[in-house]
Coordinates of C-alpha atoms in Angstrom, one line a residue:
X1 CA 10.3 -17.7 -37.1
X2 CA 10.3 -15.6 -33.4
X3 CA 14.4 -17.0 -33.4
X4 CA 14.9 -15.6 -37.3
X5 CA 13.4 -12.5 -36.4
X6 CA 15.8 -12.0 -33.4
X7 CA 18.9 -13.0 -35.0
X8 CA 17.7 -10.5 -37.7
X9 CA 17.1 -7.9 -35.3
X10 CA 20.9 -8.3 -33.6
X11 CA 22.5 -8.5 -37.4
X12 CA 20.5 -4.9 -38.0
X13 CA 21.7 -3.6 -34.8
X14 CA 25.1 -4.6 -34.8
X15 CA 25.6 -3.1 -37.8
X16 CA 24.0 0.0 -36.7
X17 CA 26.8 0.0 -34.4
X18 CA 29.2 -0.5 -36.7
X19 CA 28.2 1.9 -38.7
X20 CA 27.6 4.7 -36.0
X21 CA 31.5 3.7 -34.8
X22 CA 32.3 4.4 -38.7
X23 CA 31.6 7.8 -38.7
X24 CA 33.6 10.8 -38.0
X25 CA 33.7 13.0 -35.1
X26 CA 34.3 16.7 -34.9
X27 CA 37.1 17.2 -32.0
X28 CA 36.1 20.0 -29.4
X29 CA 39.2 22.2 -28.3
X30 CA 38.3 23.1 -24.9
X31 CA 38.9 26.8 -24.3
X32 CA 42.0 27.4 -21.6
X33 CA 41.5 28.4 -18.1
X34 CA 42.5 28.5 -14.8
X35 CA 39.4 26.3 -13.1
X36 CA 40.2 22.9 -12.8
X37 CA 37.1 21.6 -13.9
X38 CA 36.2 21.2 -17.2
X39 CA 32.9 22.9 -18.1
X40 CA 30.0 21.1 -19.2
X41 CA 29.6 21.2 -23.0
X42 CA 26.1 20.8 -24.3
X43 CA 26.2 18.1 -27.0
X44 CA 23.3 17.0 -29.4
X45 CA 21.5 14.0 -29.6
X46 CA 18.0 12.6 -30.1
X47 CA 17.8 12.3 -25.6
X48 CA 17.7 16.1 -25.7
X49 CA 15.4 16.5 -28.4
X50 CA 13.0 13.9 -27.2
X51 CA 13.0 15.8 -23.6
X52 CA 12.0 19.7 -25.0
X53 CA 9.4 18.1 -27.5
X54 CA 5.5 17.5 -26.5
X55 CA 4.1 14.1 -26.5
X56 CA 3.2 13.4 -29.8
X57 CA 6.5 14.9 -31.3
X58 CA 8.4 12.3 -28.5
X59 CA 6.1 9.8 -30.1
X60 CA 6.9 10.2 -33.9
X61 CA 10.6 10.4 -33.0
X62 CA 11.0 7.5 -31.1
X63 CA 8.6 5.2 -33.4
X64 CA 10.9 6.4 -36.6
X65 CA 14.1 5.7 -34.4
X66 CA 13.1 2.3 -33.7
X67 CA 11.5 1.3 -36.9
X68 CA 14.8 2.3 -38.1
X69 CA 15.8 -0.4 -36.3
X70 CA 13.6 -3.1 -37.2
X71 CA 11.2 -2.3 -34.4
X72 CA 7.1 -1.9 -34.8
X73 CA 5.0 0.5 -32.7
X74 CA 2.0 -2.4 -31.6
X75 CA -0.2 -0.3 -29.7
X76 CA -0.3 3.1 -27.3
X77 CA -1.9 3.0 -23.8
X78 CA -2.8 6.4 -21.6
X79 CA -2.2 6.7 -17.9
X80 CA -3.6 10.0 -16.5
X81 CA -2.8 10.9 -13.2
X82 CA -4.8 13.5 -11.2
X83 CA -4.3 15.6 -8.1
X84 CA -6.0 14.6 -4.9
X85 CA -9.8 15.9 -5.1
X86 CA -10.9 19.0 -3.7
X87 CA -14.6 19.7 -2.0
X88 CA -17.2 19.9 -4.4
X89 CA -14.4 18.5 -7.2
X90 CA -15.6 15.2 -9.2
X91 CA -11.8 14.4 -10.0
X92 CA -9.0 16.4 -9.1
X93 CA -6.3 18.5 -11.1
X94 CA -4.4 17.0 -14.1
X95 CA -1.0 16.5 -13.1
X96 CA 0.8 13.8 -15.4
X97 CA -0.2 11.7 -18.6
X98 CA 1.7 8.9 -18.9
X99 CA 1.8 7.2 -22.5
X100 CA 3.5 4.2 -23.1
X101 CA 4.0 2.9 -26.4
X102 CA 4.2 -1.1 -26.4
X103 CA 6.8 -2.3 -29.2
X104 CA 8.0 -5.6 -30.4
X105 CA 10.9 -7.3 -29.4
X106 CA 9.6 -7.0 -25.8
X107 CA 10.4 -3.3 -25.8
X108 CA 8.5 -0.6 -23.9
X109 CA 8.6 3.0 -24.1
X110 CA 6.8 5.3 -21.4
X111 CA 6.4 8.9 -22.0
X112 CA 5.5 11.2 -18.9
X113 CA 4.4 14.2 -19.5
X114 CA 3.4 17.4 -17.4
X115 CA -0.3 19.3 -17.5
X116 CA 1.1 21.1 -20.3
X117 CA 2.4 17.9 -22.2
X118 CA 5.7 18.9 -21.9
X119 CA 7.8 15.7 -21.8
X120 CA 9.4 15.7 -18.5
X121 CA 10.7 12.1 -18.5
X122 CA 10.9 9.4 -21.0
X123 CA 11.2 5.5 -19.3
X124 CA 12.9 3.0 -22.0
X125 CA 12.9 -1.0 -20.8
X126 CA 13.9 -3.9 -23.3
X127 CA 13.1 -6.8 -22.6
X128 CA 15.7 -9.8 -23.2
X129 CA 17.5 -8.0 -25.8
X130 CA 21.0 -9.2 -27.2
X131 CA 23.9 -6.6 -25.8
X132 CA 24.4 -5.0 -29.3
X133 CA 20.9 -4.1 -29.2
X134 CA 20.9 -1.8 -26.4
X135 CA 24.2 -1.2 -27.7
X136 CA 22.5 0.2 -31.0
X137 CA 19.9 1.6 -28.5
X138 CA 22.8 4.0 -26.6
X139 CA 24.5 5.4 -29.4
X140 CA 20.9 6.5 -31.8
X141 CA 20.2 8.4 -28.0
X142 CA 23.5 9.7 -27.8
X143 CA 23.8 10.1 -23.6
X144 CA 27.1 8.5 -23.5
X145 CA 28.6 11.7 -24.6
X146 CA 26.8 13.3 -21.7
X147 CA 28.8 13.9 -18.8
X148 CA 29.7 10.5 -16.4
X149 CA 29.2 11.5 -13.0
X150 CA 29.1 7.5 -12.2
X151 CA 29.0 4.0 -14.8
X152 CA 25.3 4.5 -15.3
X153 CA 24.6 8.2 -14.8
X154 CA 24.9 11.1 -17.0
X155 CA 24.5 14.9 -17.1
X156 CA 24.0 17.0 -19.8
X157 CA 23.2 20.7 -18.4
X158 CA 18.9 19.9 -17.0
X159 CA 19.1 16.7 -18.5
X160 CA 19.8 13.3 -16.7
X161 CA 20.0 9.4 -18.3
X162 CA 19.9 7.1 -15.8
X163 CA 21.2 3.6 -17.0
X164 CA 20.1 0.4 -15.5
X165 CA 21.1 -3.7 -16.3
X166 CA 19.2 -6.3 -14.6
X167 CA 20.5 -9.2 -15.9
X168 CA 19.0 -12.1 -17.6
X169 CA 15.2 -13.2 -17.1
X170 CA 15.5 -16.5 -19.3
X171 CA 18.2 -19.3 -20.5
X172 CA 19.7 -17.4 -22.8
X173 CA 22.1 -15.5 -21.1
X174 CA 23.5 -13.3 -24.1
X175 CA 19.7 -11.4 -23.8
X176 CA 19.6 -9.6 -21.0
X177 CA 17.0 -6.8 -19.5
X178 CA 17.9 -3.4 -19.3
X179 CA 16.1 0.4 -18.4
X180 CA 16.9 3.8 -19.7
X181 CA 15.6 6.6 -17.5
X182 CA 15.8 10.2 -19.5
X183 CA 14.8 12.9 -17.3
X184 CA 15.3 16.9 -16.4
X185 CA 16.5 18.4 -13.4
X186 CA 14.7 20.4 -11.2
X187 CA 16.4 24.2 -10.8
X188 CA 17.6 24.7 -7.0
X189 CA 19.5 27.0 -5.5
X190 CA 20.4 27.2 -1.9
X191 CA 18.7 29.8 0.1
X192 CA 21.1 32.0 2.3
X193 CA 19.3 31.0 5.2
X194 CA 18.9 27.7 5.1
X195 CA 16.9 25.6 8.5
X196 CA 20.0 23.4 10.5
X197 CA 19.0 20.0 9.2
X198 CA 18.2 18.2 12.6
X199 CA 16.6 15.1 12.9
X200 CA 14.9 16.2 16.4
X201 CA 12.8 18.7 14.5
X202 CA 11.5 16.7 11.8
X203 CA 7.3 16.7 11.6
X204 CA 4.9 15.9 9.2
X205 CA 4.3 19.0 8.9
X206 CA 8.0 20.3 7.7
X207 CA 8.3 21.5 4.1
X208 CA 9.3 18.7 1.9
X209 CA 11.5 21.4 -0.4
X210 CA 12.4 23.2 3.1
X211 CA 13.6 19.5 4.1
X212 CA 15.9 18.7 1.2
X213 CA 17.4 22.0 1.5
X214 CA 18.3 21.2 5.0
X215 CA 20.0 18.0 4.0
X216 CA 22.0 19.9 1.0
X217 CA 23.4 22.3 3.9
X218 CA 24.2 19.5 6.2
X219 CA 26.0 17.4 3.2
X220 CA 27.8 20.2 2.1
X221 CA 29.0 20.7 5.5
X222 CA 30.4 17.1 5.3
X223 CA 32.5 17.7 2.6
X224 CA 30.3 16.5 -0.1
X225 CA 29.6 18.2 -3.2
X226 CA 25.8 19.1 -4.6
X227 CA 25.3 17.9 -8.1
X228 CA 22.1 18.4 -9.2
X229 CA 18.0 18.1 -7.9
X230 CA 15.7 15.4 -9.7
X231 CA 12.6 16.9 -10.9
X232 CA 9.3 15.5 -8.9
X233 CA 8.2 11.7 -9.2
X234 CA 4.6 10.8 -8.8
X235 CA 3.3 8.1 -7.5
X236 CA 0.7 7.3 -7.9
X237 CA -2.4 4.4 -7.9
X238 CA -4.7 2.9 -11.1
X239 CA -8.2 3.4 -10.6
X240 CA -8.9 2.0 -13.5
X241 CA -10.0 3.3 -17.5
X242 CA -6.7 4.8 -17.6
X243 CA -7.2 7.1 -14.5
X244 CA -4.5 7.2 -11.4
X245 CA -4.7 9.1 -8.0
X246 CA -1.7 10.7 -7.0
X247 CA -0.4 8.8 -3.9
X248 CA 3.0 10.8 -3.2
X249 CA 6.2 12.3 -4.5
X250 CA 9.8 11.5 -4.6
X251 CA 12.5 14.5 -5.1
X252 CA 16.1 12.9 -5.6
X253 CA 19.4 15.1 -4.8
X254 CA 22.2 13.8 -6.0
X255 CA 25.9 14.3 -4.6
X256 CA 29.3 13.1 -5.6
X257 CA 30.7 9.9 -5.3
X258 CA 27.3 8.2 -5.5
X259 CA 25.8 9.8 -2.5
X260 CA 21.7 11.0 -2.7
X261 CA 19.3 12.0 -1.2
X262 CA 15.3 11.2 -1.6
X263 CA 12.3 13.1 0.5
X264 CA 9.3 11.4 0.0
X265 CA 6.0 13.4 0.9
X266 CA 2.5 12.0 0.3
X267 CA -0.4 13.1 -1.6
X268 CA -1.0 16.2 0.9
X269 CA 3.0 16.9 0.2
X270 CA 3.7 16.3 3.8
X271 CA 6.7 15.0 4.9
X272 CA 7.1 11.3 4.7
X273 CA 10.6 10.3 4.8
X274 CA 14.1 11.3 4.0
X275 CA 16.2 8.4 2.9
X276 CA 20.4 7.9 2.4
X277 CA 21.7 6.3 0.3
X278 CA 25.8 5.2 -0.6
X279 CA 28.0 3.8 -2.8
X280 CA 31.2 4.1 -0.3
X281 CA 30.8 2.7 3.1
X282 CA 33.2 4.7 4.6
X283 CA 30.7 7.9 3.9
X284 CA 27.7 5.7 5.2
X285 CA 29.8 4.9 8.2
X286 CA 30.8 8.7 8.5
X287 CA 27.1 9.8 8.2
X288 CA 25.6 7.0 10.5
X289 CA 28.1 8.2 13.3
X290 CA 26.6 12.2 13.4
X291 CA 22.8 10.5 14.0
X292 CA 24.4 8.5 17.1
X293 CA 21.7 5.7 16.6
X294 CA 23.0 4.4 19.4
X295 CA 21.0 6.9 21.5
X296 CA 18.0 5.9 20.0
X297 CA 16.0 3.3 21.5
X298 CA 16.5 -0.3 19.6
X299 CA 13.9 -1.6 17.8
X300 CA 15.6 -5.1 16.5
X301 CA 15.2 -5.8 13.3
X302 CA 13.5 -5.1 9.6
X303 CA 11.9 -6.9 6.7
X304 CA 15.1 -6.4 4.5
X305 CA 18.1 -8.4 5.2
X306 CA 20.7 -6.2 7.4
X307 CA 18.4 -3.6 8.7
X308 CA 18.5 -2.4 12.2
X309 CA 15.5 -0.4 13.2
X310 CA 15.7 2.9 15.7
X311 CA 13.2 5.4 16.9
X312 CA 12.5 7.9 19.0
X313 CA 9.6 10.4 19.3
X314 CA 7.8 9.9 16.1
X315 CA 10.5 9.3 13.6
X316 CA 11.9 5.1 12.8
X317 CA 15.3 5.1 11.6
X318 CA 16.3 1.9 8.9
X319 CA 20.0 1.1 9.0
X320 CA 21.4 -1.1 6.5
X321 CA 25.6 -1.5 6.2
X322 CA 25.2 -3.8 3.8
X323 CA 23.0 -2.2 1.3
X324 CA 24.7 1.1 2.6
X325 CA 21.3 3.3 3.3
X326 CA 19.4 5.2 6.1
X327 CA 15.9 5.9 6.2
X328 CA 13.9 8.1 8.8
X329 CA 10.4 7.3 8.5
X330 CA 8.4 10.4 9.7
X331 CA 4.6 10.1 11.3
X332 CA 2.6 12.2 12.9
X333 CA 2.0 12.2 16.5
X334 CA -0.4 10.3 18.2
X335 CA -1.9 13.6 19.7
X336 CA -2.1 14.9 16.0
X337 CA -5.9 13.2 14.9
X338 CA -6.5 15.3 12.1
X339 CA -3.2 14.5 10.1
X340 CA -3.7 10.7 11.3
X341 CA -7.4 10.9 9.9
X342 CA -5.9 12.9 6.5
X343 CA -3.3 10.2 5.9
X344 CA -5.9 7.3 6.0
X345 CA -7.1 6.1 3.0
X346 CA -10.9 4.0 1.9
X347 CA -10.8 0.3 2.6
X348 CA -12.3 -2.4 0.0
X349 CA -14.3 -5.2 0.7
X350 CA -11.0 -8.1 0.2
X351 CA -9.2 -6.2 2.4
X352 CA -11.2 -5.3 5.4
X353 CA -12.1 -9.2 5.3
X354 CA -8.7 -10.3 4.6
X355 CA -6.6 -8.1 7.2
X356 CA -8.7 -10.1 9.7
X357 CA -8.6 -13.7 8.8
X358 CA -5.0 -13.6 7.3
X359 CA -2.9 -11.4 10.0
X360 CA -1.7 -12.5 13.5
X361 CA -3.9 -10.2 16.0
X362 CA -0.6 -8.8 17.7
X363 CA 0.6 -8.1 14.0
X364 CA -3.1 -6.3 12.7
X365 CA -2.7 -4.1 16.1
X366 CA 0.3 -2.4 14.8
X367 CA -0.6 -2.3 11.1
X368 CA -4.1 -0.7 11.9
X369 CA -2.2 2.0 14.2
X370 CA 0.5 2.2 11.1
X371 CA -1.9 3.0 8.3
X372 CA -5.5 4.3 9.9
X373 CA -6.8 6.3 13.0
X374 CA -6.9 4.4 16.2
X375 CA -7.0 5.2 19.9
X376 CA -9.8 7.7 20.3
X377 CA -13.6 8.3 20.8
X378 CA -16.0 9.1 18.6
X379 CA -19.0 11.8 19.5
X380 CA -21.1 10.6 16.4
X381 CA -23.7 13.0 16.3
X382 CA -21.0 16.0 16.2
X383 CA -18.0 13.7 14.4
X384 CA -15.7 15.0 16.8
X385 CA -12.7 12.8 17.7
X386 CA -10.7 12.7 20.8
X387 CA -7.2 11.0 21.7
X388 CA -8.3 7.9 24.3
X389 CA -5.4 5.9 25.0
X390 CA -7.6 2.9 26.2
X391 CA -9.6 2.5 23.6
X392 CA -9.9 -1.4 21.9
X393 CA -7.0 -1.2 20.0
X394 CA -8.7 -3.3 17.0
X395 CA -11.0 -0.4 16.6
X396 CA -9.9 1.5 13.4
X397 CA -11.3 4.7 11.8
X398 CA -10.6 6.2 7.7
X399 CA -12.2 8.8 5.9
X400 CA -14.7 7.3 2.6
X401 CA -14.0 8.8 -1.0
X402 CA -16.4 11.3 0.0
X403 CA -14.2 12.4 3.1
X404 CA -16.8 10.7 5.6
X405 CA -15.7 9.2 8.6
X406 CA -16.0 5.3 8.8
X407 CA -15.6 2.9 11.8
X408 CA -14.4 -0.6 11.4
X409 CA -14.1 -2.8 14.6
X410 CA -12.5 -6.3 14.1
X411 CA -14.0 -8.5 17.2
X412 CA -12.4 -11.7 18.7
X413 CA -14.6 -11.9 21.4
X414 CA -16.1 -15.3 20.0
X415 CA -18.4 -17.4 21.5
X416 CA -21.2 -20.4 20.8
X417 CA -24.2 -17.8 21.1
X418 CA -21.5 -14.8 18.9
X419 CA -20.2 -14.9 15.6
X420 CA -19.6 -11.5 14.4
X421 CA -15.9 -11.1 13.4
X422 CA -16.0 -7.4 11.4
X423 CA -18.4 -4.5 12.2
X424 CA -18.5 -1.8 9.8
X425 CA -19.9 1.3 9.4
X426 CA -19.8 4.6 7.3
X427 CA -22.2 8.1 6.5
X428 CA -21.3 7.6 2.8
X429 CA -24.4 6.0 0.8
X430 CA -22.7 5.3 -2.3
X431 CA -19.7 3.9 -0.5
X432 CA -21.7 1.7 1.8
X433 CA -23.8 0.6 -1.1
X434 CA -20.2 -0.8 -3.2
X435 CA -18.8 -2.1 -0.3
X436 CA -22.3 -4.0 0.7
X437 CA -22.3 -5.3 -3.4
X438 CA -18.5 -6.4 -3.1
X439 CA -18.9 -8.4 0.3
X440 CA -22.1 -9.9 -0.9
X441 CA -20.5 -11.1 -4.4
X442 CA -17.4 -12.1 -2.5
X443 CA -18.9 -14.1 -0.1
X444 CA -21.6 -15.9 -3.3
X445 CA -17.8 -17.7 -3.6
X446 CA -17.9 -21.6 -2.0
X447 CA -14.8 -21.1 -0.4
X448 CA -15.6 -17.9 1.3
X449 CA -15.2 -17.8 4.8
X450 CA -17.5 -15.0 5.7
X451 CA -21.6 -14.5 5.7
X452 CA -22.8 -10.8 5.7
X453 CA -25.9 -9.1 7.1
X454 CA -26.9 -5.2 6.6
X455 CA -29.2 -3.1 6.7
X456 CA -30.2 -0.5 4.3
X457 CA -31.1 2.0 7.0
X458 CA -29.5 4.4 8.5
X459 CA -29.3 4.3 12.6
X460 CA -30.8 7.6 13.5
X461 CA -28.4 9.3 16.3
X462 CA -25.2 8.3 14.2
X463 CA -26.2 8.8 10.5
X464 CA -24.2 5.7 10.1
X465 CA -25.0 2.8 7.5
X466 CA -23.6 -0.8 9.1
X467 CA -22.7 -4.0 7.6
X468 CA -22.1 -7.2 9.9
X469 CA -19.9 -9.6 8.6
X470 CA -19.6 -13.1 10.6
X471 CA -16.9 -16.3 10.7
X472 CA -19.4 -19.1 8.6
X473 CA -17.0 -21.8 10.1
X474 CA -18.2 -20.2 13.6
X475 CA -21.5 -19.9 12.4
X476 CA -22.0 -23.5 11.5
X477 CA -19.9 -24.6 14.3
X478 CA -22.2 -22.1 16.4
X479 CA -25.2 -23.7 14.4
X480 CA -24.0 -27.6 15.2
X481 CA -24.0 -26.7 19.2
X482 CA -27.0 -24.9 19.3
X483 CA -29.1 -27.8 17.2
X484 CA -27.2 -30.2 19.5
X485 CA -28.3 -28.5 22.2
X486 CA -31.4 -28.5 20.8
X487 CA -31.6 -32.0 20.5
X488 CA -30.0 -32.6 24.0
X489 CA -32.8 -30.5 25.7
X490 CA -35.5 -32.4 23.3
X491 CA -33.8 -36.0 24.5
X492 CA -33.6 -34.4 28.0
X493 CA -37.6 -33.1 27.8
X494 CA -38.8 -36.6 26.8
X495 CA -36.6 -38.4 29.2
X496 CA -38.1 -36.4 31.7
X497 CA -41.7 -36.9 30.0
X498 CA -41.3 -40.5 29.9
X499 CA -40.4 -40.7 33.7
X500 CA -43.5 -38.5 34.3
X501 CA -45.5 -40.9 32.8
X502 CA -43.3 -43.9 34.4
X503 CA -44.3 -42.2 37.9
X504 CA -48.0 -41.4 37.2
X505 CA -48.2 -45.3 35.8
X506 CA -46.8 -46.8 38.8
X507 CA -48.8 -44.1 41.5
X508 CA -51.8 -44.9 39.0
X509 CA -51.3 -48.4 39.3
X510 CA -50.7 -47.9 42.9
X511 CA -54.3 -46.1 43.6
X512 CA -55.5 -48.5 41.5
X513 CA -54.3 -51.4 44.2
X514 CA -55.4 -49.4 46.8
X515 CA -58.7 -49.1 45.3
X516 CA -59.0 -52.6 44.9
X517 CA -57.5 -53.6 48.0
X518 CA -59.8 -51.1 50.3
X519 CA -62.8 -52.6 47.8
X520 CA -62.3 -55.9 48.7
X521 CA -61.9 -55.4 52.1
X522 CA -65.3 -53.4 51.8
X523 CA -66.4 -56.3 49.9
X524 CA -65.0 -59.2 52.7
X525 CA -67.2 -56.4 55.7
X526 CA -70.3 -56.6 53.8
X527 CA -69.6 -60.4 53.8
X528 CA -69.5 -60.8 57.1
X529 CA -72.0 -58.8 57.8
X530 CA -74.4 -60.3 55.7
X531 CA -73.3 -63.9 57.3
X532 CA -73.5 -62.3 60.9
X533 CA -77.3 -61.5 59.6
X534 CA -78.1 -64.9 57.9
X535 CA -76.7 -66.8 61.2
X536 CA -79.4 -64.5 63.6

C-alpha cells in the first residue's frame, strides 16, 4: 500500500512537472546600458510570498501547495526560543518561534519566525523522495528563476534559497534526501571607517557586527567581491515543553566564487569565532598565506581529518586544505575571570558523573579549562575570585541557573580508607535539591557505578549546599579490605589470646609443680623429722 502510494505520489509530481514545463512564459527585454552586469529583476513566486507573510499565512500556503500535491499536513509542533534571562526575569525575551509542520511522505517543513512572527526563514527537508518530486517541489517555489550566484544558491533582491542534496539514506537509490533553505538577507553597508581586520586584535570582547565588517574590508582588499549578509541564526538548546535557550548566533557573508564568511558569538553576543570557508583552493591558499600560520606555534593535529591546529595568545587557528576552511577560535584570557565565569554554563547530574568515570584525566584537564572556570581561589564568604595559577587543575567552577557560583572538584587521590571521586557544591537551593534528586535516582540504577551522600544543610561560613559522590567499586573494594582487616586483626587477637592462655597454662602448670614439688619436699622434712623423733 506505502509502495502504491509512492509510485502515485511520483506519477502526480511528474506530471506537475510536465505540466509547469507546458506553460508559457513571458520574455523580459532587458533594458540597454552601459554596466556590464545585468541587474537583478525581481520575479514572483510562492518563495517570496511565503517569506513577507506571518506564520499562519506561511502555514495555509504551504499546506494547500502540498496537498496540491498529494501531500497531508499530520501534525504542527512549536519551538519557542527565548533570550538569555535577565535578574529578577522568570524566562527571558522572545526571540524566535519555530513551527514545524510534519507531512507525509517523510517531508518536513520548519517555519522560523521573528518576535513579531514575521517569517524570516522557512527550512524544507524531504525525506527519500523520487527526483521528480523535489523536482515538482522547485518549480511550485519558483527560486530557480532567482539569480545563480553558485549550483545551489540563489538571490532574489533580500531573499536567498539555499539548495542542498544529501544523497540516498536507503536501497533505493532513485529516492534521495534533499533540504531547501529560504531565507532573507540582512541589510549592510560598509561604514567609511571600517577597524583593519587583524587577527592580533581579536578579543572576546570585539563586536561581532564590528568583526564581520572587518573581514568584508580585508576581502575586498583581496580582490573579492561582497554579495550579500545572511540574516542572524540562533542556536539554540531544548529545555523541554517546547521552550529553547538561546545558545549563540551565526551571521553568514557571502562573497563570489563560493567564498564566506561566518562569525559566531554566543548567547552574550561575544565573539566566538570567525570561520573561512572555499570552494577554490587557490583562494584558500592565497588567504592561508596573509595569516602566516607558520609563525604561529603548532599545535599538531584536529578531530576532523586534515586539520592542522595553530595558536597564539588566546585565539586556535583550524586549517583544513582538503575541506578548504579556516577557523580562529577566540577565548578569553586566562586573566579575564568574569567572562570565563559568564561563558560557563549549569552541569547535570549524568554529566558531572560521567566527565569523571568516562574521560582520560589528562583529557578532563583540558576540557574543564575549555568549557568552565578553573585556576583560581575562592574567598567564599565574599564570592570573590582570583587568578591562581597553582591551583588543582581538576577543580572547576560554573554559575547555577540562578547565577550562583558552584564548585565541583573531581578527586583521584584514592586510597583503602578514601573513596570520594566528585565533590560538589553550590548556594542555589533549588538547584542543589534537582541535582541531589537526579544523582539519587541515577545511582537507584544496578549498574551504576556511583553512591551519593548529602546533606541538606547548609555549611555556615560558605552558604554552600554539598553532595559527595563516591566510586561503589572502591567502596566495596574499600569495604572487602577493611572487613579483611577486620578479620585479620580478629584471627591476630585470638591467636594472641590463645597464646596468652598457652603461657598462663604452662606457667600455671609450672607453679603448680613447684607447689607440689616444694610440698613434697615439706612433706619428705616432716618425715624425717618425725622419724628422727620416733628413733629418740
Amino acid at each position: 500500500m506505502k509502495s502504491l502510494i509512492l509510485n502515485g505520489l511520483t506519477l502526480l509530481l511528474f506530471c506537475i512537472v510536465t505540466e509547469t514545463s507546458a506553460q508559457v512564459k513571458k520574455t523580459v527585454i532587458p533594458v540597454k546600458t552601459k554596466k556590464t552586469n545585468t541587474p537583478q529583476v525581481a520575479t514572483k513566486s510562492i518563495a517570496i510570498e511565503l517569506l513577507r507573510a506571518n506564520t499562519e499565512q506561511a502555514s495555509r500556503m504551504i499546506s494547500n501547495e502540498l496537498k496540491a500535491m498529494g501531500v497531508q499536513m499530520e501534525s504542527i509542533e512549536e519551538e519557542s526560543i527565548y533570550d538569555n534571562r535577565k535578574n529578577g526575569e522568570q524566562i527571558g525575551k522572545l526571540l524566535q518561534v519555530r513551527t514545524s509542520l510534519i507531512c507525509s511522505h517523510k517531508i518536513q517543513v520548519d517555519i522560523r519566525a521573528n518576535a513579531s512572527d514575521q517569517v524570516q526563514s522557512i527550512d524544507w527537508y524531504l525525506n527519500d523522495v523520487p527526483k521528480e518530486g523535489f523536482l515538482a517541489l522547485e518549480k511550485m517555489l519558483g527560486y530557480r528563476k532567482w539569480q545563480p550566484i553558485s549550483p545551489n544558491l540563489y538571490l532574489n533582491n533580500n531573499l536567498i534559497a539555499d539548495v542542498g542534496e544529501m544523497g540516498s539514506s536507503g536501497e533505493d537509490n532513485t529516492k534521495l534526501t534533499y533540504a531547501i533553505n529560504l531565507s532573507k538577507t540582512d541589510y549592510f553597508v560598509l561604514p567609511i571607517r571600517t577597524k583593519i581586520f587583524n587577527t592580533d586584535s581579536l578579543t572576546v570582547h570585539n563586536n561581532p557586527e564590528e568583526a564581520g565588517q572587518s573581514v568584508v574590508q580585508f576581502l575586498n582588499g583581496q580582490g573579492m567581491k561582497f554579495l550579500y549578509k545572511s540574516s542572524n541564526t540562533i542556536l539554540s538548546s531544548y529545555q523541554g515543553k517546547g521552550i529553547s535557550n538561546v545558545n549563540g548566533y551565526t551571521t553568514t557573508y557571502m562573497f563570489a566564487e563560493g567564498t564566506s564568511i561566518t562569525v559566531s558569538s554566543n548567547k552574550y553576543q561575544k565573539l566566538n569565532a570567525i570561520d573561512f570557508s572555499f570552494t577554490d583552493p587557490l583562494v584558500h591558499n592565497k588567504i592561508k598565506k596573509w595569516f602566516r600560520l607558520n609563525n604561529w606555534t603548532d599545535g599538531g593535529e584536529g578531530d576532523e581529518e586534515g586539520d592542522l591546529i595553530y595558536s597564539k595568545n588566546n585565539l586556535k587557528c583550524t586549517n583544513n586544505d582538503k575541506e578548504k576552511y579556516i577557523r580562529f577560535t577566540v577565548s578569553p584570557y586566562v586573566t579575564d575571570i568574569a567572562t570565563r565565569y559568564q561563558n560557563t554554563d549549569p552541569i547535570d547530574a549524568s554529566s558531572l558523573v560521567g566527565y569523571y568515570l568516562n574521560m582520560e584525566k589528562a583529557t578532563l584537564k583540558t576540557f574543564l579549562a575549555e568549557n568552565y572556570l578553573t585556576s583560581i581561589k575562592v574567598d567564599w564568604p565574599n564570592r570573590n575570585m582570583t587568578y591562581n595559577a597553582g591551583a588543582y587543575p581538576h577543580d572547576f567552577y560554573f554559575k547555577s541557573p540562578a547565577d550562583s557560583l558552584c564548585y565541583v572538584s573531581y578527586e583521584y587521590q584514592l586510597s583503602d580508607t578514601w573513596s570520594r571521586i566528585i565533590y560538589f557544591s553550590t548556594g542555589d537551593k533549588a538547584y542543589y535539591e534537582k541535582m541531589k534528586a537526579d544523582l539519587l535516582k541515577n545511582a537507584e540504577d544496578p549498574k551504576s557505578k556511583v553512591i551519593v551522600n548529602y546533606s541538606d544543610k547548609q555549611f555556615d561560613k560558605s552558604r554552600m549546599y554539598y553532595i559527595s559522590i563516591y566510586s561503589k567499586e572502591k567502596d566495596i573494594e574499600n569495604k572487602r579490605k577493611k572487613q579483611e582487616a577486620l578479620l585479620a586483626q580478629q584471627r591476630h587477637e585470638k591467636a594472641e589470646a590463645e597464646e596468652r592462655a598457652r603461657l598462663k597454662a604452662e606457667k600455671d602448670a609450672k607453679t603448680s609443680a613447684d607447689i607440689q614439688k616444694v610440698g613434697d619436699i615439706l612433706i619428705q622434712g616432716l618425715e624425717q623429722i618425725n622419724r628422727k623423733k620416733g628413733n629418740n
